Amino acid sequence: MSTTDVNEKFNRDRRALMQSAGARRRDNGTYAATVGYDRGEVIGRDGLDTSRGTAALYTSTPAWHGLGTVVPGGISNIDTVLRVGQIDFHVDKVPVRYSYNGSNRQMDSRWVTVRSDTGAALGTVGDRYQIFQQRQIFNFLEDLADLHGVLWESAGALRGGRRVFVTMQIPDTVIIDRGGLNDEIRLYIVAINSHDGTSQAEVAVTPWRVVCANTERLALADAASRWAIRHTTSGLENLAEARRTLGLTLRYADVFAAEETALARTEIALRDFHQVITDLWPLDDDATDRTRTVAAKRTERLDAMFRTETERAGRTAYAAERTITDYLDHIAPRRPGKTMTEEIARATALLEGTDDDTKTKAHQRLLLLRKA
């Protein structure tokens, strides 16, 4: 049985890139190359809060950037998770005050959200904005942990505490095509809370374990099931509803497994694969000879990759999906900036989700090939 954990692969790739570039962390959480042609180029960003002097991160597995507190085996107590992840602070609303013409004034209907431990301002909000303390937003996840014996995978703060997160693994792994291909997929539940008034609180089911700003983005981009809770009094009612329907999240794992298993059991002809390629990268009738040559070379490369993948997964829609994903992540040409190598441009595209829409379209198109 093979196991798919996008986190492990991401960590390996990022570490290799950092080592090859001699990357060093800057105070703003970015990593810059110190050797070679890309010297000075930003090639990574963790975005972790360092308000208390160290990176606000707890994780059960070392992250690519090597920061935070690692507790092998994980932690099951939410209070300990909040403390070790340095997100055990409260957030208060205080009036917006300003000085004008020698007098101190207060702005109507505007408030500043402030951290209780540092006094730092996190954002400005209106009268209706309801603060969700960390304990509130993550409490229903603790209920799930009590019921299923789940260990917390990661927790921490980003952007000076403006966003905080907790990640845990779903107890049962997802098996794609049980008894056949037996691909094991690991899924996580991620809760992300914001305090700056720019976004909602969110809970998502995703294959990504959050350990930095990059994986936060990937977690939300790849999530197939999520809740969004507005920071209003009624938003707490939505949170209660999310708690009551939490079992639906776990059932998502079954839906995910069924969908991927259907792809793994859907045999496709080479012409079907080529049609998917055409749908993803259509050619205009007036395309230049150079564009047509590029398209032909792309199809040729995808064909070779598909043949290799079929040795493991058979000539199936699942093999086609894996081929297209791997091509986009590792093979597709990237046009680097003036000071970037293609390797760094590729890593940047992965982190910024440049191909997310293409991957989603490929998945949906391949699902159409399932037999009725």
Coordinates of N, CA and C in Angstrom, one line a residue, residues 9 17 37-38 217-218 280-281 290 294 298 301-302 305 323-359:
K9 N 6.1 15.5 1.1 CA 6.8 15.8 -0.1 C 7.1 17.3 -0.2
L17 N 15.3 23.0 -1.6 CA 15.5 24.3 -2.2 C 16.2 25.3 -1.3
Y37 N 23.3 32.6 -8.5 CA 22.7 33.6 -9.3 C 21.5 34.3 -8.6
D38 N 20.8 33.5 -7.7 CA 19.6 34.0 -7.0 C 19.9 34.7 -5.7
R217 N -2.4 28.7 3.1 CA -3.0 29.0 1.8 C -3.3 27.7 1.0
L218 N -2.4 26.7 1.0 CA -2.6 25.5 0.4 C -3.8 24.7 1.0
L280 N -7.9 21.1 -21.3 CA -7.1 21.9 -20.4 C -6.2 22.9 -21.1
W281 N -5.7 22.6 -22.2 CA -4.8 23.5 -23.0 C -5.3 23.6 -24.4
R290 N 4.7 27.9 -33.7 CA 5.4 27.7 -32.4 C 4.5 27.2 -31.3
V294 N 4.8 23.7 -29.2 CA 4.8 23.6 -27.8 C 3.7 22.6 -27.3
R298 N 4.2 19.1 -25.2 CA 3.5 18.9 -23.9 C 2.8 17.6 -23.9
R301 N 5.2 14.7 -23.7 CA 5.7 14.5 -22.4 C 4.6 13.9 -21.4
L302 N 3.4 14.4 -21.5 CA 2.3 13.8 -20.7 C 2.1 12.4 -21.1
M305 N 4.7 10.3 -19.3 CA 4.4 10.2 -17.9 C 3.2 9.3 -17.6
T323 N -0.9 12.0 -13.2 CA 0.0 12.5 -14.3 C -0.1 14.0 -14.5
I324 N -1.3 14.5 -14.6 CA -1.5 15.9 -14.9 C -1.0 16.7 -13.7
T325 N -1.3 16.3 -12.5 CA -0.9 17.0 -11.3 C 0.6 17.0 -11.2
D326 N 1.3 15.9 -11.4 CA 2.8 15.9 -11.4 C 3.4 16.7 -12.5
Y327 N 2.8 16.7 -13.6 CA 3.3 17.6 -14.7 C 3.2 19.0 -14.3
L328 N 2.1 19.5 -13.8 CA 2.0 20.9 -13.4 C 2.9 21.3 -12.3
D329 N 3.1 20.4 -11.4 CA 4.0 20.7 -10.2 C 5.5 20.6 -10.5
H330 N 5.9 19.7 -11.4 CA 7.3 19.5 -11.6 C 7.9 19.6 -13.0
I331 N 7.0 19.6 -14.0 CA 7.5 19.6 -15.4 C 7.2 20.8 -16.2
A332 N 5.9 21.3 -16.0 CA 5.5 22.4 -16.9 C 6.4 23.5 -16.9
P333 N 6.8 24.1 -18.1 CA 7.7 25.2 -18.1 C 7.3 26.4 -17.3
R334 N 8.2 27.0 -16.7 CA 7.9 28.3 -15.9 C 8.8 29.4 -16.5
R335 N 8.2 30.5 -16.6 CA 9.0 31.7 -17.1 C 9.5 32.4 -15.9
P336 N 10.7 32.3 -15.5 CA 11.2 33.0 -14.3 C 11.4 34.5 -14.4
G337 N 11.3 35.2 -13.3 CA 11.5 36.6 -13.3 C 13.0 36.9 -13.6
K338 N 13.3 38.2 -13.6 CA 14.7 38.6 -14.0 C 15.7 38.0 -13.1
T339 N 15.4 37.8 -11.8 CA 16.4 37.2 -10.9 C 16.1 35.9 -10.4
M340 N 15.2 35.2 -11.1 CA 14.7 33.8 -10.6 C 15.2 32.7 -11.5
T341 N 15.6 31.6 -11.0 CA 15.8 30.4 -11.8 C 14.4 29.8 -12.0
E342 N 14.4 28.8 -13.0 CA 13.1 28.1 -13.2 C 12.7 27.3 -12.0
E343 N 13.7 26.8 -11.2 CA 13.4 26.0 -10.0 C 12.6 26.9 -9.0
I344 N 13.1 28.1 -8.8 CA 12.4 29.0 -7.9 C 11.1 29.4 -8.4
A345 N 11.0 29.7 -9.7 CA 9.7 30.0 -10.3 C 8.7 28.9 -10.1
R346 N 9.2 27.7 -10.2 CA 8.3 26.5 -10.1 C 7.8 26.4 -8.6
A347 N 8.7 26.6 -7.7 CA 8.3 26.6 -6.3 C 7.3 27.7 -6.0
T348 N 7.6 28.9 -6.5 CA 6.7 30.0 -6.3 C 5.3 29.7 -6.9
A349 N 5.2 29.1 -8.0 CA 3.9 28.7 -8.6 C 3.2 27.7 -7.7
L350 N 3.9 26.8 -7.2 CA 3.2 25.8 -6.3 C 2.7 26.5 -5.0
L351 N 3.5 27.4 -4.5 CA 3.1 28.0 -3.2 C 1.9 29.0 -3.5
E352 N 1.9 29.6 -4.6 CA 0.9 30.6 -4.9 C -0.4 30.0 -5.5
G353 N -0.3 28.7 -5.8 CA -1.5 28.0 -6.3 C -1.8 28.4 -7.8
T354 N -0.8 28.7 -8.5 CA -1.0 29.1 -9.9 C -1.8 28.1 -10.7
D355 N -1.7 26.8 -10.5 CA -2.3 25.8 -11.3 C -3.5 25.2 -10.6
D356 N -4.0 25.8 -9.5 CA -5.1 25.2 -8.7 C -6.4 25.0 -9.6
D357 N -6.7 26.0 -10.4 CA -7.9 25.9 -11.3 C -7.7 24.8 -12.3
T358 N -6.5 24.7 -12.9 CA -6.3 23.7 -13.9 C -6.4 22.3 -13.3
K359 N -5.9 22.1 -12.1 CA -6.0 20.8 -11.4 C -7.5 20.5 -11.1

